[in-house]
Short mmCIF file of C-alpha atoms and ligand atoms in Angstrom, two decimals:
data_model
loop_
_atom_site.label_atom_id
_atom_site.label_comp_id
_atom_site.label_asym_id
_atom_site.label_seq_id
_atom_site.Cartn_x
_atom_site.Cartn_y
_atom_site.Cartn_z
CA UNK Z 22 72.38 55.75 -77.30
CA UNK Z 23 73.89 52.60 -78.46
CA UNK Z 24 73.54 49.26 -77.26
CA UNK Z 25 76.51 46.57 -77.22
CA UNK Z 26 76.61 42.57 -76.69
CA UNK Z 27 79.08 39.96 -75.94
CA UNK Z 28 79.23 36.27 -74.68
CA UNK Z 29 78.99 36.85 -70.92
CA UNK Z 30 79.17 40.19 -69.04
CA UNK Z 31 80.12 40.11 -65.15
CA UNK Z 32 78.74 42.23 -62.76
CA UNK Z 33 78.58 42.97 -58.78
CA UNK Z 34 75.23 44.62 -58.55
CA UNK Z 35 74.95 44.84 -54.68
CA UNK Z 36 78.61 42.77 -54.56
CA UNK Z 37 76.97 39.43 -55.37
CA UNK Z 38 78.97 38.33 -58.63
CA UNK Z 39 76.33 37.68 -61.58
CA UNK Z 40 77.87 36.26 -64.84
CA UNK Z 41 74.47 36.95 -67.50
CA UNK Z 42 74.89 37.18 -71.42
CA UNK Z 43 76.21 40.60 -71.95
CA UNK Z 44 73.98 43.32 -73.25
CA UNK Z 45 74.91 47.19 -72.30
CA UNK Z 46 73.09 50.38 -73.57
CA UNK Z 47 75.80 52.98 -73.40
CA UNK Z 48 75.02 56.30 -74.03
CA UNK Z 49 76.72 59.67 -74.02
CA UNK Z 50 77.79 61.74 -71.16
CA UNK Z 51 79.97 64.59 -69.91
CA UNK Z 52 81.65 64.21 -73.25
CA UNK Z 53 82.77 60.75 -72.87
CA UNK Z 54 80.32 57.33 -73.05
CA UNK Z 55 78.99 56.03 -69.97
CA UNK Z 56 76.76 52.31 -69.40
CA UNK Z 57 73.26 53.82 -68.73
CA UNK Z 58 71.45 50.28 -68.89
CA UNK Z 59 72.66 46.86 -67.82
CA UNK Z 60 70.69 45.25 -70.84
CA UNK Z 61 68.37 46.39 -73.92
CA UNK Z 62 66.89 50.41 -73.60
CA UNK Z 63 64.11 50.73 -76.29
CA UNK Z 64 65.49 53.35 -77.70
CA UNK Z 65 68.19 51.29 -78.89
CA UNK Z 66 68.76 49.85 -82.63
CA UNK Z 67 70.58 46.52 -82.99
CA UNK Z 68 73.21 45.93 -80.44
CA UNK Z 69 77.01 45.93 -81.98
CA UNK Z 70 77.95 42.40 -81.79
CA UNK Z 71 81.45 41.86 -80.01
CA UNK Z 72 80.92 38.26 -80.12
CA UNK Z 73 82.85 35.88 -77.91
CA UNK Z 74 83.67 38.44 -75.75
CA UNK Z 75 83.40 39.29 -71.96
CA UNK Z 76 82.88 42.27 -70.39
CA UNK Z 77 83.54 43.51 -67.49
CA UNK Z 78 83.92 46.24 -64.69
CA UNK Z 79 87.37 47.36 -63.56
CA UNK Z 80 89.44 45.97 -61.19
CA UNK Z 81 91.50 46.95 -58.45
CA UNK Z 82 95.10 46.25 -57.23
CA UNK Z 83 94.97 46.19 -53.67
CA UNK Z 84 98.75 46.57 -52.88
CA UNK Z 85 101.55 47.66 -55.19
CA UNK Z 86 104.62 49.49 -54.96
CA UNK Z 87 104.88 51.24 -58.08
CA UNK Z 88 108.01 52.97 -57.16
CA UNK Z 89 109.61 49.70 -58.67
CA UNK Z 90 108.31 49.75 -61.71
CA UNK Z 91 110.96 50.52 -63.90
CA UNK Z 92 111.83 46.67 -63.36
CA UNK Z 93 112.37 44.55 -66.55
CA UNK Z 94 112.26 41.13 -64.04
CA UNK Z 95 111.91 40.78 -60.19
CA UNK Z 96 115.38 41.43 -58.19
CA UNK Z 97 117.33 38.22 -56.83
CA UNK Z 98 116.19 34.38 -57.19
CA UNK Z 99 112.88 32.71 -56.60
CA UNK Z 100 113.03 31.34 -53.57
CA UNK Z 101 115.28 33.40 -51.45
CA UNK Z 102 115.05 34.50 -48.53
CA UNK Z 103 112.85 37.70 -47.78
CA UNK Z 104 115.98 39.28 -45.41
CA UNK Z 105 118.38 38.45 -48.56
CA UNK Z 106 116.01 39.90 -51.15
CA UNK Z 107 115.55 43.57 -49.22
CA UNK Z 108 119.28 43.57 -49.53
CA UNK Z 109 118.99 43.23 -53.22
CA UNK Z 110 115.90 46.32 -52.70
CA UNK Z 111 118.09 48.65 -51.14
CA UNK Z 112 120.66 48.36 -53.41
CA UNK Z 113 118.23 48.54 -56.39
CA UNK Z 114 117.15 51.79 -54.52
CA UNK Z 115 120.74 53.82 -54.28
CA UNK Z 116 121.29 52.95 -57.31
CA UNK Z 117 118.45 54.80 -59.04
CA UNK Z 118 117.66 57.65 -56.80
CA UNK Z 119 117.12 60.68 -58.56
CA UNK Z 120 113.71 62.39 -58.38
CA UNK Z 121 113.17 61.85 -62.33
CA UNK Z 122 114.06 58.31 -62.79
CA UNK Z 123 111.25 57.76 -59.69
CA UNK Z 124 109.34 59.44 -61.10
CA UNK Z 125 109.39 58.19 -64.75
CA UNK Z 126 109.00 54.83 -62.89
CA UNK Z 127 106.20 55.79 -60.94
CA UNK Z 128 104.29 56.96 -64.19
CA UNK Z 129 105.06 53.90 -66.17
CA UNK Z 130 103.35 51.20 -63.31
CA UNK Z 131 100.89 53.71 -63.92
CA UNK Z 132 100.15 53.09 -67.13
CA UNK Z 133 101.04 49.66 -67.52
CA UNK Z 134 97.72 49.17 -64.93
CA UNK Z 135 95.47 50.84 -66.83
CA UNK Z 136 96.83 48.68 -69.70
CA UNK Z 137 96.31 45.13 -67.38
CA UNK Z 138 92.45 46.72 -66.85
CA UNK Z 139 93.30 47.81 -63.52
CA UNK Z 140 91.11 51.75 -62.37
CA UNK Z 141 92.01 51.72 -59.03
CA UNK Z 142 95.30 50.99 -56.94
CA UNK Z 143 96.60 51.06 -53.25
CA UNK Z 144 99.99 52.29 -53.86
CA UNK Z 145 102.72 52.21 -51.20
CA UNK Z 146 104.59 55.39 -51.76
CA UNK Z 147 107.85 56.51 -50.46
CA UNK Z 148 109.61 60.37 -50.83
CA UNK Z 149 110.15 61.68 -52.89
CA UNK Z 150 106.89 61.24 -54.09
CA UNK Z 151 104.86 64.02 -55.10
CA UNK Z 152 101.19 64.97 -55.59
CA UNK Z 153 102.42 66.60 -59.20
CA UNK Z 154 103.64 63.21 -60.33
CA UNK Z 155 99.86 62.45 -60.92
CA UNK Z 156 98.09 64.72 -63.50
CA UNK Z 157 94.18 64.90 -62.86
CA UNK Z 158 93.95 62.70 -65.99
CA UNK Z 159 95.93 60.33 -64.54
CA UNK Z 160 93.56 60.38 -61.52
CA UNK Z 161 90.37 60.49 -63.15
CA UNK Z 162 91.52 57.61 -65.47
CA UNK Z 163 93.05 55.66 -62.05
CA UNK Z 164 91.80 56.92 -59.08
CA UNK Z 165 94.11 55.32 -56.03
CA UNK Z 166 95.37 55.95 -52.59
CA UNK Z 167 99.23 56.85 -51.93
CA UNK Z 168 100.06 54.85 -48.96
CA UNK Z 169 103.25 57.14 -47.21
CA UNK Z 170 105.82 54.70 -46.08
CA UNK Z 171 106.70 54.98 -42.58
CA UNK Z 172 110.24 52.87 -41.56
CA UNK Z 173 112.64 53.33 -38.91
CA UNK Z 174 113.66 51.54 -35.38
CA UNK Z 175 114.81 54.43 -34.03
CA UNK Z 176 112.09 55.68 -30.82
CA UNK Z 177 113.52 59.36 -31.55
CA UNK Z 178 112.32 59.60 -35.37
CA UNK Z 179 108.59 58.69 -34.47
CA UNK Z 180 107.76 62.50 -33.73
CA UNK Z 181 109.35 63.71 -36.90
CA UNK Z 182 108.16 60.58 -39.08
CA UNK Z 183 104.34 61.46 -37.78
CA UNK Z 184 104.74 65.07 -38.14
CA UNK Z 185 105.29 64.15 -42.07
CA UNK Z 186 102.72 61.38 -42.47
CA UNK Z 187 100.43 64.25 -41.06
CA UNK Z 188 101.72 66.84 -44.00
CA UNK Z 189 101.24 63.71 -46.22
CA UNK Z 190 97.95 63.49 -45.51
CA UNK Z 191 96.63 66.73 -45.08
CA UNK Z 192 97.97 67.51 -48.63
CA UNK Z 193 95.89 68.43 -51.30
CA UNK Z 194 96.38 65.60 -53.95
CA UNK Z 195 94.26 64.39 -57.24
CA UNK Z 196 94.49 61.01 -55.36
CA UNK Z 197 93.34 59.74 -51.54
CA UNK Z 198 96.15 59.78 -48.85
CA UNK Z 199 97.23 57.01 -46.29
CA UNK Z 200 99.95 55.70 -44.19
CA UNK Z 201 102.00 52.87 -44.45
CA UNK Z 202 103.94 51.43 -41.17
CA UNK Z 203 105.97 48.98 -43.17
CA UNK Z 204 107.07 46.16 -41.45
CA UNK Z 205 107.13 44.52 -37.83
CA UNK Z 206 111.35 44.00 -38.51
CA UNK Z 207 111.29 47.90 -39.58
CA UNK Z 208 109.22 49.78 -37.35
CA UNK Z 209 108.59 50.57 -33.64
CA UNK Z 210 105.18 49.42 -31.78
CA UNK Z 211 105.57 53.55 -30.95
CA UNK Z 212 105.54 54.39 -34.65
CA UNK Z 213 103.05 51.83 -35.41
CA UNK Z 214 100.55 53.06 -32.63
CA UNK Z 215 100.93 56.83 -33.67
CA UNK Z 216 100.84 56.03 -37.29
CA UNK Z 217 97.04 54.44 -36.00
CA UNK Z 218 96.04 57.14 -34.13
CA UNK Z 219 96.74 59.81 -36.59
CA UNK Z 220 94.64 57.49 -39.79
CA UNK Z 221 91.53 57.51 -36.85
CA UNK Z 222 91.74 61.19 -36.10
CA UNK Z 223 91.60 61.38 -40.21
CA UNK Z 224 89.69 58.45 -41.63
CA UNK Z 225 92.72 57.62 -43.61
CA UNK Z 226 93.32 53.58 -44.71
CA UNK Z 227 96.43 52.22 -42.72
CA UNK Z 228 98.42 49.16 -44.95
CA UNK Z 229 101.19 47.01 -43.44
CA UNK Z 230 103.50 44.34 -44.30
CA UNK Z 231 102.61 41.63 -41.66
CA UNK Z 232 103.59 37.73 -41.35
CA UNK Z 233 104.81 37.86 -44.64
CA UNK Z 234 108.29 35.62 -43.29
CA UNK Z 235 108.65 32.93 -40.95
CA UNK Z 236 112.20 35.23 -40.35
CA UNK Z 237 110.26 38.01 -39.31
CA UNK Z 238 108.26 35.20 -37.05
CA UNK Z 239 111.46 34.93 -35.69
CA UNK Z 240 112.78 38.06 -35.08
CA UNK Z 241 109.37 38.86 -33.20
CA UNK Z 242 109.49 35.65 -31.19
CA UNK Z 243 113.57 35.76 -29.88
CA UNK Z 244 114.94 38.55 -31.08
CA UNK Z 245 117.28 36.76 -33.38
CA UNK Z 246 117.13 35.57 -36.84
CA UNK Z 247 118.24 36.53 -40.20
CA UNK Z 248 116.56 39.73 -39.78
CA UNK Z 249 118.44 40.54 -36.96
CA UNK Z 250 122.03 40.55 -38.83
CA UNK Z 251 120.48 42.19 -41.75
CA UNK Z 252 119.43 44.73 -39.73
CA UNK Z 253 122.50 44.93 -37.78
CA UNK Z 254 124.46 44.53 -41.42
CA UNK Z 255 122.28 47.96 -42.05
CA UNK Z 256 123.62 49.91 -38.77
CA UNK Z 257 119.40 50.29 -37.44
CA UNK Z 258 119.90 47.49 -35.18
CA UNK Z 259 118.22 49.14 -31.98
CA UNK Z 260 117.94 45.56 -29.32
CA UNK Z 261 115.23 47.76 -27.33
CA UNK Z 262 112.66 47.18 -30.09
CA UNK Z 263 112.38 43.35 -29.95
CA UNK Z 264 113.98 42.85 -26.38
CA UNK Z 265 110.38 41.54 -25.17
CA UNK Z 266 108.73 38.36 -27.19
CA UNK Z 267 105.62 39.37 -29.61
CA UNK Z 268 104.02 38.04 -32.55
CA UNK Z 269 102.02 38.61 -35.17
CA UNK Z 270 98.63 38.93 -33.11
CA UNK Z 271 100.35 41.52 -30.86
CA UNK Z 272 100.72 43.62 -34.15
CA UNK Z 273 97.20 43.02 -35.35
CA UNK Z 274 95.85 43.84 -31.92
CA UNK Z 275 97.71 47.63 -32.67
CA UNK Z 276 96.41 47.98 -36.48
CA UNK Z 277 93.04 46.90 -35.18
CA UNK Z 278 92.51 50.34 -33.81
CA UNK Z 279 92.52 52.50 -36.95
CA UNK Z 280 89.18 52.51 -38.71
CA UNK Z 281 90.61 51.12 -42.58
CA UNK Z 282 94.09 48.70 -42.34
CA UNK Z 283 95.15 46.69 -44.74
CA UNK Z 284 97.25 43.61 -44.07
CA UNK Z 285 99.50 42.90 -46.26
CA UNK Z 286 101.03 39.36 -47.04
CA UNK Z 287 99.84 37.27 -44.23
CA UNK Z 288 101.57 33.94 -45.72
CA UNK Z 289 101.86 32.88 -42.16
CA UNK Z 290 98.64 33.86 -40.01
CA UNK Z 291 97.72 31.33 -37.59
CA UNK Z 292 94.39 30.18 -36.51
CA UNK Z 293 94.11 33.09 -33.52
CA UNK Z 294 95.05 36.09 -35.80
CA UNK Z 295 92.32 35.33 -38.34
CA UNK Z 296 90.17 34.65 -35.26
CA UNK Z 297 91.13 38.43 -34.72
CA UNK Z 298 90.67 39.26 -37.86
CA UNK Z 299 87.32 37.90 -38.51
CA UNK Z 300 85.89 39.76 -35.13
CA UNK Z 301 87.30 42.89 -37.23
CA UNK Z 302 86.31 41.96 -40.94
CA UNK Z 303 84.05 45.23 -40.82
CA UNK Z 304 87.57 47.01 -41.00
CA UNK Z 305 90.43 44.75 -41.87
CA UNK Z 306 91.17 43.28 -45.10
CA UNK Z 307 93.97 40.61 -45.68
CA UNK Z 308 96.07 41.42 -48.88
CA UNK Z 309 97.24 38.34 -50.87
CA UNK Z 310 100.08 38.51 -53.07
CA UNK Z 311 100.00 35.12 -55.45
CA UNK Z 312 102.72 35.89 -57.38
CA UNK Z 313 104.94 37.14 -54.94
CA UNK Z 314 104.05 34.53 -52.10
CA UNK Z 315 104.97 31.75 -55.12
CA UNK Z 316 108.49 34.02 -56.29
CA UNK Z 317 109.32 33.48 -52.14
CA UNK Z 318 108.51 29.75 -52.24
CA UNK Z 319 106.31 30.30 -48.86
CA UNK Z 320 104.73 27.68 -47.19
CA UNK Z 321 100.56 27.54 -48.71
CA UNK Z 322 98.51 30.77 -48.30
CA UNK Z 323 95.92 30.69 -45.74
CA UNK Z 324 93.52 31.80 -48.32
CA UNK Z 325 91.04 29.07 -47.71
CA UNK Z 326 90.56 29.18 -43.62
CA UNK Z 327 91.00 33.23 -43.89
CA UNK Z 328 87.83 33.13 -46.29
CA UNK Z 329 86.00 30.33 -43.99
CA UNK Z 330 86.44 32.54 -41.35
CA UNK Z 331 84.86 35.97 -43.23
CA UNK Z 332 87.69 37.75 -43.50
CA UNK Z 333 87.68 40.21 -46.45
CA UNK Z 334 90.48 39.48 -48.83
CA UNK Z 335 91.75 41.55 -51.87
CA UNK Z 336 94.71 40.38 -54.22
CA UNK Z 337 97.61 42.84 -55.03
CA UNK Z 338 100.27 42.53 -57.23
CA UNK Z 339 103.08 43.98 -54.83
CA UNK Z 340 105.73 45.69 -57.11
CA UNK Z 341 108.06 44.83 -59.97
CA UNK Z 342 110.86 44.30 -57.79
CA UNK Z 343 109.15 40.07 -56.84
CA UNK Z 344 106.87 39.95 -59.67
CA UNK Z 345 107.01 40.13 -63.66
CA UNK Z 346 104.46 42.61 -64.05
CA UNK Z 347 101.24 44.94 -62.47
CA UNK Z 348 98.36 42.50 -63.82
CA UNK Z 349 96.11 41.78 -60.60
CA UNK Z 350 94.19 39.66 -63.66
CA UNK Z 351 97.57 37.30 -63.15
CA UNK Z 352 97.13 37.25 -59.52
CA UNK Z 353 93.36 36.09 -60.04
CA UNK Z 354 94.60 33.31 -62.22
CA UNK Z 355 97.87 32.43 -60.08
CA UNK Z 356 95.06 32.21 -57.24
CA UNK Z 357 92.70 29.86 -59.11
CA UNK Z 358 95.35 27.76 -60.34
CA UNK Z 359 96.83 27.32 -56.28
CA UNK Z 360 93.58 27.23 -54.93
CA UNK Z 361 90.97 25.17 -56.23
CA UNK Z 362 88.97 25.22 -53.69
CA UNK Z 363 88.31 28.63 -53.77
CA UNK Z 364 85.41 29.34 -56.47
CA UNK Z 365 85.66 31.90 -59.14
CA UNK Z 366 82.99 34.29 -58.21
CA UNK Z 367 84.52 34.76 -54.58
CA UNK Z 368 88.59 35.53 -56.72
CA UNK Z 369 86.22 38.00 -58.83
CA UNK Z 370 85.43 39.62 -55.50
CA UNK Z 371 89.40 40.05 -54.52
CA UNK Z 372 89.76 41.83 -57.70
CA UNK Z 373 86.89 44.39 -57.58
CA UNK Z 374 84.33 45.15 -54.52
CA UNK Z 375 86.55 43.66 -51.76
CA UNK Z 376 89.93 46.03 -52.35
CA UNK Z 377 87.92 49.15 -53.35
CA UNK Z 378 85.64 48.96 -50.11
CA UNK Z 379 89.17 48.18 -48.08
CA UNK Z 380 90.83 51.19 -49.84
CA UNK Z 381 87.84 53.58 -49.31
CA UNK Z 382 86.34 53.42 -52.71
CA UNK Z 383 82.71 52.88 -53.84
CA UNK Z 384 83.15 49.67 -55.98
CA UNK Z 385 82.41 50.54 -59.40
CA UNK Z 386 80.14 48.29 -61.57
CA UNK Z 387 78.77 47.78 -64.98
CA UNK Z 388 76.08 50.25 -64.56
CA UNK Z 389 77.56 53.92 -64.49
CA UNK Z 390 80.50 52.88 -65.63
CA UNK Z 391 82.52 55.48 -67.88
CA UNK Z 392 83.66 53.42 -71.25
CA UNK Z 393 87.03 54.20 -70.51
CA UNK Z 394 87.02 51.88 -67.37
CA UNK Z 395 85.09 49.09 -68.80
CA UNK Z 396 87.58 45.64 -68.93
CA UNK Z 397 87.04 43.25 -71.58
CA UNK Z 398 88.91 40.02 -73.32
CA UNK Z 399 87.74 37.16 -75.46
CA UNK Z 400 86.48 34.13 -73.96
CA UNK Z 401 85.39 31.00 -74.69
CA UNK Z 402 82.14 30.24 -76.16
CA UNK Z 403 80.88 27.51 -74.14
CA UNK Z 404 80.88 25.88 -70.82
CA UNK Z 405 80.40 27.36 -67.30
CA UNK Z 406 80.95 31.36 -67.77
CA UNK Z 407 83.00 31.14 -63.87
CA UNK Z 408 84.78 28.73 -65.48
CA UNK Z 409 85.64 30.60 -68.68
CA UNK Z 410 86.57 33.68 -66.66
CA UNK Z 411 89.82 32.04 -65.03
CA UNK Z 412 91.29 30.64 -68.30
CA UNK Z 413 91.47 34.41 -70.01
CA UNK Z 414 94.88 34.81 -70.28
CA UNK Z 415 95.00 38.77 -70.45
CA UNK Z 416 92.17 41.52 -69.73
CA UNK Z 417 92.33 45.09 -71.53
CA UNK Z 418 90.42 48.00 -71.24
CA UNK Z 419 87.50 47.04 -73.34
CA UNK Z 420 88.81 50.11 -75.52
CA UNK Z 421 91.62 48.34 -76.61
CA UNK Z 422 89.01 46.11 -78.33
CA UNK Z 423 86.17 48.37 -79.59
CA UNK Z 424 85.72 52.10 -79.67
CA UNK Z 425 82.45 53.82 -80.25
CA UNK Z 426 81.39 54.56 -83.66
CA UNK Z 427 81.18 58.11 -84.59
CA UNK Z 428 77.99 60.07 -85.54
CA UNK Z 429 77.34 57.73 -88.56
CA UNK Z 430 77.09 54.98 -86.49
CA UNK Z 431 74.97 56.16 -83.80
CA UNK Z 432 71.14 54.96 -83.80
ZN1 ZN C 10 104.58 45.29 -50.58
#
C-alpha cells in the first residue's frame, strides 16, 4: 500500500460535498491501484507529496452528442437562432456520413473526455451507431449510457421507430441503453408517449431536448414560427402535430411518466414546469448546458429558482457542433462565473452525484475509486478550498500528473 497527499481532496461521501486536506492510501487491486482509505492506513510509510494539488473523484457529462465530435469549432455564429443553426447541423451531417468517419468521431469525444477527467457520459446517439464502436476498455475506462435518438413528425413511423428503440435497448452492449425523443418541434406526443412507455416497461433513462428556444415556445403555442418554415423548408411539415396549442408543461406532464428522464436545456422553464418538476425531483433531472445556452445568447438560465425549488440538476456539455470542446470542468466554471449565487459545493454536485444518479449510475467517490478514474489539477495554496476549486482552469486524470511508483517505491 501507498499513501498519497495533496492540498485539498474533494469528496461526496453520502453526496454531501466535503473539501478536507487530501490524504489517500491506495493500494493494489485486480491488477490496477484502487483508493482503499480516505486518509492515513498504518501500514503506510510517508505519503508521496503532490503538493499544491487537488484531488478528486470523476465527473460526469450529463448530456453530449458525441457524434459531433470531429468538430474543430461549433457550426454557425454565436447568437443565432436555434432553427438557423439545425440547418447548419444537417448539413454538417450529409456531408460526413459514412459509417467510419462517425465512427472515428464518436471514438475521439471519447477520448477527449477521459482526457477533460470526465468517467461517465449520457450520450445521445443516432444510427449508425453500434455497440462495437465501444471496446470493453473503452467501457470500463468510461462507463455511459447511449441515448437512441428518436425524430420524426410523421404518426406512421412511430410503430417502426419503437420497434427499433426496443432492438436498441434490448441489445447487448459494454455500455447502458436509453431513448432519446428529441425535440417537441421534431417529434409526435404519439412517439413521445410510446418512447415513455417502452423506458418504464424496461427501466431505461428517457433524455429530451425541452424549452431550449423561445421558437420552439412558439411553434408549441400557434403553430407558427421559425420552426415552422424550417420544418416546412425540410419537407416534415405535418400541420396535424401542432394544430392544437401546448407548451412546455404539456410535454413534461408526458416525460413525467417514465421512471429516469432527463430534460435537457430548459433555458426557458417557467415557474409551473419547475413546480412540476420539483413534485417529480425523485425522477427528473434538468440538464444545463452553460456553454451552449451562452453560444445561443438565451435569455438567463433558470438555474437559481430550479435549485430553490429541489430540482436535481446536472451540467452537460452538449456536442462539438455549439461548444469548443467536451470539458463538463468548463461548464462548472462557465456556471460559477454566470451564477454567483449558486455556491461551489452545490456546481460540484452537477458534475458528479447528481448526473450519475439521473443516468442510472452509482456515483463514484474517492473511496473505491480505481486510480485510473481519479481527477486531479493544481490549485492554489491558500484561501477558501470551494473557492479554489472554480478558478482551476483544466482537470486531468490525476494520471496525467503522477503514476505509481514501481516495486522500488512501494513501502
Ligand atoms: Zn443536445
Amino acid at each position: 500500500m501507498i499513501a498519497i497527499q495533496c492540498r485539498w481532496m474533494f469528496s461526496l461521501a453520502g453526496g454531501v460535498p466535503r473539501a478536507t486536506p487530501g490524504l489517500l492510501t491506495l493500494a493494489q487491486w485486480d491488477g490496477g491501484w484502487r483508493v482503499v482509505a480516505v486518509g492515513r492506513n498504518e501500514s503506510t510509510g510517508s505519503p508521496h507529496d503532490l503538493g499544491d494539488f487537488a484531488i478528486l473523484p470523476p465527473l460526469t457529462n450529463a448530456h453530449c452528442h458525441l457524434e459531433f465530435s470531429d468538430l474543430t469549432e461549433p457550426l454557425g455564429e454565436p447568437g443565432m437562432s436555434l432553427p438557423a443553426w439545425i440547418k447548419e447541423v444537417v448539413r454538417h451531417r450529409r456531408a460526413a456520413d459514412t459509417e467510419g468517419q462517425r465512427r472515428a468521431s464518436y471514438l475521439a469525444g471519447l477520448a477527449e473526455s477521459r482526457r477533460a477527467g470526465v468517467a461517465t457520459v449520457g450520450d445521445i446517439t443516432t444510427l449508425p451507431w453500434s455497440p462495437d464502436w465501444i471496446s470493453r476498455q473503452d467501457a470500463s475506462a468510461c462507463p455511459g449510457v447511449a441515448m437512441l435518438e428518436l425524430l420524426s413528425l410523421d404518426v406512421a413511423r412511430v410503430d417502426d421507430l419503437i420497434q427499433t428503440a426496443s432492438r436498441h435497448l434490448s441489445n447487448a452492449t459494454p455500455w447502458r441503453a436509453g431513448l432519446s425523443p428529441h425535440a417537441p418541434y421534431s417529434t409526435t406526443p404519439e412517439l413521445v408517449d410510446r418512447a415513455c412507455q417502452l423506458c418504464r416497461e424496461t427501466g431505461a433513462p428517457l433524455a429530451m431536448h425541452l424549452a431550449e428556444s423561445r421558437e420552439e415556445l412558439e411553434l408549441l403555442a400557434s403553430g407558427g414560427g421559425a420552426f415552422r418554415e424550417l420544418l416546412e423548408s425540410f419537407g416534415v411539415w405535418r400541420e396535424r402535430v401542432f394544430d392544437q396549442p401546448r407548451g412546455s408543461i404539456d410535454v413534461l406532464q408526458q416525460l413525467a411518466r417514465a421512471p429516469c428522464t432527463l430534460v435537457v436545456h430548459g433555458n426557458y422553464l417557467g415557474h409551473g414546469e419547475i413546480e412540476l418538476l420539483s413534485q417529480h425531483r425523485d425522477r427528473m433531472t434538468v440538464v444545463y448546458c452553460p456553454r451552449t445556452h451562452a453560444f445561443f445568447r438565451h435569455d438567463e438560465h433558470p438555474l437559481p429558482s430550479l435549485l430553490a425549488a429541489g430540482v436535481p440538476v446536472a451540467l452537460g456539455t452538449d456536442s462539438r457542433a455549439s461548444n469548443p470542446d467536451l470539458s463538463v470542468w468548463n461548464e462548472l466554471r462557465c456556471a460559477a462565473e454566470r451564477h454567483p449565487s449558486v455556491s461551489p459545493a452545490e456546481l460540484f454536485r452537477m458534475v458528479t452525484t447528481t448526473p450519475a444518479l439521473a443516468l442510472g449510475f452509482a456515483p463514484m467517490d474517492l473511496l473505491g475509486c480505481p486510480i485510473e478514474s481519479l481527477v486531479a489539477a493544481p490549485i492554489g495554496a491558500g484561501g477558501d478550498p470551494w473557492e479554489s476549486l472554480v478558478e482551476i482552469p483544466n482537470v486531468a486524470p490525476l494520471l496525467h500528473f503522477w503514476q505509481p511508483p514501481d516495486s522500488r517505491g512501494e513501502l
